[in-house]
């Protein structure tokens, strides 16, 4: 892709979502999934999940989020348009163990499976 310089001040996430063509993908999907290492009160302040949630609202698509860690402040995300969020850690462990690629992949896979079971059950398809 060719780099371009924009002549106006725009939010970083807006530029990223635009460059990725996420607007079109969200418009055609049934469910939007996003994630971040840590979901907290700052997530609503222009981080990727907040931008993705805005696209979900625009097209009336449900948005769910996964994160390694979810704080109490993450409850504000529901106001931002995230229907549900899920921490992927399945038990107590060190940050080092949580960050290991194989552990993170397994934790995300297991949590995503349960979230999709819930989603499909709600649609009458499980």
Backbone as CSV, one residue per row, in Angstrom:
resi,resn,N_x,N_y,N_z,CA_x,CA_y,CA_z,C_x,C_y,C_z
1,UNK,0.826,-1.190,0.000,0.000,0.000,0.000,0.867,1.248,0.000
2,UNK,0.444,2.235,-0.708,1.171,3.487,-0.777,0.851,4.329,0.448
3,UNK,1.893,4.896,1.058,1.702,5.775,2.215,1.172,7.123,1.739
4,UNK,0.322,7.699,2.529,-0.158,9.034,2.211,-0.098,9.888,3.472
5,UNK,0.026,11.154,3.282,0.053,12.084,4.399,-1.294,12.789,4.429
6,UNK,-1.922,12.755,5.565,-3.228,13.398,5.706,-3.014,14.838,6.169
7,UNK,-3.823,15.729,5.660,-3.642,17.145,5.990,-4.585,17.636,7.080
8,UNK,-5.172,16.717,7.818,-6.028,17.124,8.915,-5.757,16.221,10.117
9,UNK,-6.136,16.695,11.274,-5.945,15.938,12.500,-7.083,14.936,12.639
10,UNK,-6.730,13.647,12.752,-7.724,12.592,12.885,-7.287,11.647,13.989
11,UNK,-8.255,10.895,14.529,-7.891,9.935,15.563,-7.100,8.795,14.938
12,UNK,-6.145,8.282,15.682,-5.313,7.195,15.195,-6.125,5.968,14.846
13,UNK,-7.071,5.608,15.706,-7.854,4.409,15.441,-8.725,4.591,14.210
14,UNK,-9.233,5.790,13.984,-10.023,6.039,12.785,-9.219,5.802,11.520
15,UNK,-7.979,6.244,11.525,-7.105,6.052,10.369,-6.822,4.568,10.165
16,UNK,-6.513,3.872,11.248,-6.200,2.440,11.155,-7.397,1.661,10.617
17,UNK,-8.580,1.903,11.175,-9.773,1.185,10.726,-10.073,1.478,9.263
18,UNK,-9.867,2.725,8.867,-10.087,3.114,7.477,-9.107,2.386,6.561
19,UNK,-7.843,2.372,6.935,-6.821,1.727,6.119,-7.028,0.222,6.015
20,UNK,-7.576,-0.380,7.058,-7.842,-1.824,7.050,-9.106,-2.191,6.274
21,UNK,-9.933,-1.209,5.982,-11.198,-1.486,5.314,-12.186,-2.191,6.227
22,UNK,-12.075,-1.943,7.517,-12.924,-2.632,8.484,-14.384,-2.216,8.372
23,UNK,-14.631,-1.009,7.922,-15.999,-0.522,7.766,-16.808,-1.486,6.905
24,UNK,-16.271,-1.862,5.774,-16.977,-2.772,4.864,-17.143,-4.159,5.478
25,UNK,-16.104,-4.661,6.136,-16.178,-5.988,6.754,-17.259,-6.031,7.827
26,UNK,-17.315,-5.002,8.668,-18.324,-4.958,9.730,-19.722,-4.870,9.121
27,UNK,-19.879,-4.088,8.084,-21.204,-3.930,7.467,-21.747,-5.247,6.935
28,UNK,-20.863,-6.168,6.574,-21.292,-7.437,5.985,-21.340,-8.587,6.987
29,UNK,-20.842,-8.375,8.192,-20.786,-9.452,9.173,-22.035,-9.562,10.022
30,UNK,-22.068,-10.632,10.803,-23.172,-10.848,11.739,-22.766,-10.507,13.163
31,UNK,-21.490,-10.699,13.472,-20.948,-10.498,14.812,-19.565,-9.897,14.662
32,UNK,-19.243,-8.934,15.503,-17.940,-8.283,15.456,-17.163,-8.681,16.708
33,UNK,-15.921,-9.109,16.502,-15.064,-9.530,17.608,-13.819,-8.663,17.617
34,UNK,-13.482,-8.156,18.793,-12.290,-7.340,18.948,-11.560,-7.771,20.216
35,UNK,-10.435,-7.193,20.466,-9.707,-7.562,21.662,-8.555,-6.624,21.951
36,UNK,-7.997,-6.831,23.131,-6.901,-5.993,23.603,-6.254,-6.739,24.764
37,UNK,-5.042,-6.414,25.064,-4.365,-7.054,26.184,-5.062,-6.797,27.502
38,UNK,-5.534,-5.565,27.676,-6.202,-5.188,28.920,-7.376,-4.270,28.593
39,UNK,-8.552,-4.648,29.015,-9.721,-3.788,28.852,-9.943,-3.045,30.155
40,UNK,-9.964,-1.711,30.080,-10.142,-0.889,31.268,-10.827,0.413,30.880
41,UNK,-10.896,1.346,31.819,-11.593,2.605,31.544,-10.931,3.409,30.427
42,UNK,-9.656,3.194,30.170,-8.968,3.918,29.105,-9.299,3.378,27.718
43,UNK,-9.818,2.168,27.665,-10.150,1.571,26.376,-11.164,2.424,25.630
44,UNK,-12.067,3.066,26.355,-13.098,3.909,25.730,-12.529,5.195,25.143
45,UNK,-11.280,5.491,25.448,-10.688,6.766,25.039,-9.899,6.651,23.743
46,UNK,-10.476,5.996,22.750,-9.858,5.974,21.432,-9.006,4.762,21.127
47,UNK,-8.997,3.754,21.988,-8.246,2.546,21.671,-9.029,1.712,20.664
48,UNK,-8.356,0.728,20.086,-8.943,-0.070,19.000,-10.331,-0.628,19.315
49,UNK,-10.551,-1.282,20.468,-11.887,-1.829,20.710,-12.996,-0.771,20.688
50,UNK,-12.702,0.432,21.130,-13.705,1.505,21.098,-14.026,1.893,19.660
51,UNK,-13.015,1.950,18.817,-13.252,2.255,17.406,-14.034,1.161,16.707
52,UNK,-13.713,-0.083,17.034,-14.436,-1.213,16.459,-15.887,-1.197,16.944
53,UNK,-16.081,-0.885,18.221,-17.443,-0.811,18.775,-18.258,0.266,18.069
54,UNK,-17.637,1.377,17.738,-18.345,2.447,17.021,-18.820,1.962,15.658
55,UNK,-18.000,1.166,14.982,-18.424,0.603,13.702,-19.575,-0.386,13.898
56,UNK,-19.500,-1.164,14.956,-20.582,-2.094,15.257,-21.900,-1.367,15.466
57,UNK,-21.846,-0.276,16.219,-23.057,0.538,16.445,-23.576,1.110,15.136
58,UNK,-22.655,1.579,14.309,-23.030,2.188,13.026,-23.867,1.217,12.192
59,UNK,-23.484,-0.062,12.206,-24.174,-1.060,11.392,-25.106,-1.969,12.201
60,UNK,-25.325,-1.604,13.465,-26.220,-2.375,14.336,-25.803,-3.845,14.427
61,UNK,-24.497,-4.057,14.632,-23.932,-5.397,14.770,-23.457,-5.570,16.205
62,UNK,-23.710,-6.723,16.811,-23.206,-6.939,18.167,-21.681,-7.051,18.159
63,UNK,-21.075,-6.471,19.179,-19.613,-6.487,19.313,-19.255,-7.157,20.629
64,UNK,-18.337,-8.129,20.573,-17.806,-8.716,21.791,-16.301,-8.522,21.790
65,UNK,-15.728,-8.495,22.988,-14.297,-8.261,23.121,-13.664,-9.311,24.026
66,UNK,-12.437,-9.667,23.707,-11.632,-10.575,24.517,-10.391,-9.815,24.973
67,UNK,-9.932,-10.136,26.179,-8.729,-9.486,26.703,-8.024,-10.420,27.668
68,UNK,-6.733,-10.207,27.804,-5.991,-10.964,28.796,-6.446,-10.596,30.191
69,UNK,-6.760,-9.335,30.388,-7.163,-8.827,31.696,-8.318,-7.853,31.513
70,UNK,-9.280,-7.913,32.414,-10.417,-6.994,32.392,-10.532,-6.367,33.775
71,UNK,-10.533,-5.042,33.846,-10.651,-4.357,35.131,-12.091,-3.930,35.366
72,UNK,-12.391,-3.481,36.586,-13.745,-3.005,36.896,-14.151,-1.850,35.993
73,UNK,-13.203,-1.009,35.623,-13.497,0.131,34.758,-13.963,-0.258,33.373
74,UNK,-13.767,-1.514,33.009,-14.178,-1.971,31.679,-15.685,-1.971,31.518
75,UNK,-16.419,-1.882,32.607,-17.882,-1.865,32.491,-18.370,-0.681,31.651
76,UNK,-17.547,0.346,31.534,-17.898,1.497,30.688,-17.970,1.117,29.208
77,UNK,-17.383,-0.022,28.848,-17.375,-0.437,27.452,-18.769,-0.746,26.920
78,UNK,-19.667,-1.133,27.798,-21.025,-1.410,27.331,-21.685,-0.132,26.818
79,UNK,-21.360,0.998,27.436,-21.873,2.282,26.945,-21.245,2.654,25.605
80,UNK,-20.032,2.149,25.356,-19.328,2.445,24.110,-19.790,1.555,22.962
81,UNK,-20.598,0.526,23.278,-21.126,-0.322,22.219,-20.653,-1.761,22.236
82,UNK,-19.891,-2.147,23.236,-19.464,-3.542,23.333,-20.517,-4.291,24.140
83,UNK,-21.126,-5.285,23.497,-22.233,-6.012,24.122,-21.759,-6.870,25.286
84,UNK,-20.585,-7.464,25.161,-20.039,-8.322,26.217,-18.534,-8.397,26.060
85,UNK,-17.853,-8.581,27.180,-16.400,-8.737,27.126,-15.997,-9.889,28.028
86,UNK,-14.901,-10.544,27.660,-14.470,-11.755,28.336,-12.973,-11.733,28.601
87,UNK,-12.570,-11.958,29.859,-11.143,-12.153,30.120,-10.792,-13.578,29.707
88,UNK,-9.622,-13.774,29.128,-9.290,-15.108,28.629,-8.528,-15.965,29.635
89,UNK,-8.004,-15.377,30.705,-7.256,-16.181,31.666,-8.201,-17.141,32.380
90,UNK,-7.803,-18.382,32.457,-8.655,-19.426,33.025,-8.302,-19.733,34.480
91,UNK,-7.253,-19.126,34.973,-6.848,-19.352,36.353,-5.680,-18.454,36.698
92,UNK,-5.290,-18.502,37.956,-4.172,-17.667,38.404,-2.869,-18.153,37.768
93,UNK,-2.093,-17.212,37.273,-0.790,-17.540,36.702,0.052,-16.271,36.670
94,UNK,1.319,-16.439,36.442,2.209,-15.288,36.353,1.997,-14.585,35.011
95,UNK,2.371,-13.318,34.954,2.287,-12.575,33.701,3.135,-13.254,32.634
96,UNK,4.285,-13.755,33.045,5.186,-14.445,32.115,4.485,-15.652,31.476
97,UNK,3.800,-16.465,32.303,3.087,-17.627,31.765,1.906,-17.195,30.891
98,UNK,1.198,-16.160,31.306,0.048,-15.681,30.529,0.469,-15.179,29.160
99,UNK,1.679,-14.622,29.062,2.156,-14.035,27.817,2.794,-15.055,26.873
100,UNK,3.014,-16.265,27.334,3.581,-17.283,26.447,2.592,-17.547,25.319
101,UNK,3.101,-17.537,24.111,2.249,-17.632,22.926,1.316,-18.843,22.985
102,UNK,1.839,-19.986,23.346,1.005,-21.192,23.355,-0.080,-21.121,24.430
103,UNK,0.231,-20.538,25.589,-0.766,-20.390,26.654,-1.842,-19.385,26.255
104,UNK,-1.410,-18.254,25.703,-2.361,-17.219,25.285,-3.289,-17.748,24.198
105,UNK,-2.727,-18.497,23.249,-3.542,-19.053,22.162,-4.576,-20.045,22.701
106,UNK,-4.152,-20.908,23.613,-5.075,-21.884,24.191,-6.168,-21.188,25.012
107,UNK,-5.778,-20.200,25.809,-6.757,-19.478,26.621,-7.774,-18.737,25.755
108,UNK,-7.283,-18.091,24.705,-8.191,-17.376,23.809,-9.112,-18.354,23.091
109,UNK,-8.569,-19.445,22.602,-9.370,-20.448,21.900,-10.484,-20.991,22.806
110,UNK,-10.131,-21.346,24.042,-11.116,-21.899,24.975,-12.209,-20.886,25.318
111,UNK,-11.817,-19.648,25.570,-12.791,-18.614,25.922,-13.665,-18.255,24.724
112,UNK,-13.055,-18.149,23.555,-13.817,-17.832,22.346,-14.829,-18.933,22.044
113,UNK,-14.460,-20.176,22.269,-15.403,-21.268,22.040,-16.639,-21.109,22.929
114,UNK,-16.427,-20.805,24.194,-17.562,-20.649,25.107,-18.418,-19.441,24.733
115,UNK,-17.783,-18.349,24.326,-18.536,-17.161,23.910,-19.363,-17.462,22.659
116,UNK,-18.802,-18.216,21.721,-19.536,-18.550,20.500,-20.677,-19.522,20.794
117,UNK,-20.471,-20.430,21.747,-21.566,-21.322,22.152,-22.737,-20.493,22.700
118,UNK,-22.426,-19.502,23.505,-23.459,-18.631,24.056,-24.153,-17.838,22.947
119,UNK,-23.378,-17.278,22.045,-23.924,-16.505,20.929,-24.864,-17.371,20.093
120,UNK,-24.408,-18.556,19.719,-25.227,-19.437,18.902,-26.467,-19.937,19.644
121,UNK,-26.323,-20.203,20.932,-27.484,-20.622,21.724,-28.538,-19.518,21.730
122,UNK,-28.110,-18.281,21.830,-29.034,-17.153,21.802,-29.745,-17.002,20.467
123,UNK,-29.102,-17.451,19.415,-29.709,-17.384,18.082,-30.491,-18.655,17.757
124,UNK,-30.529,-19.586,18.722,-31.278,-20.823,18.509,-30.542,-21.834,17.664
125,UNK,-29.237,-21.651,17.524,-28.489,-22.543,16.634,-27.563,-23.519,17.327
126,UNK,-27.737,-23.731,18.627,-26.833,-24.677,19.299,-27.597,-25.834,19.827
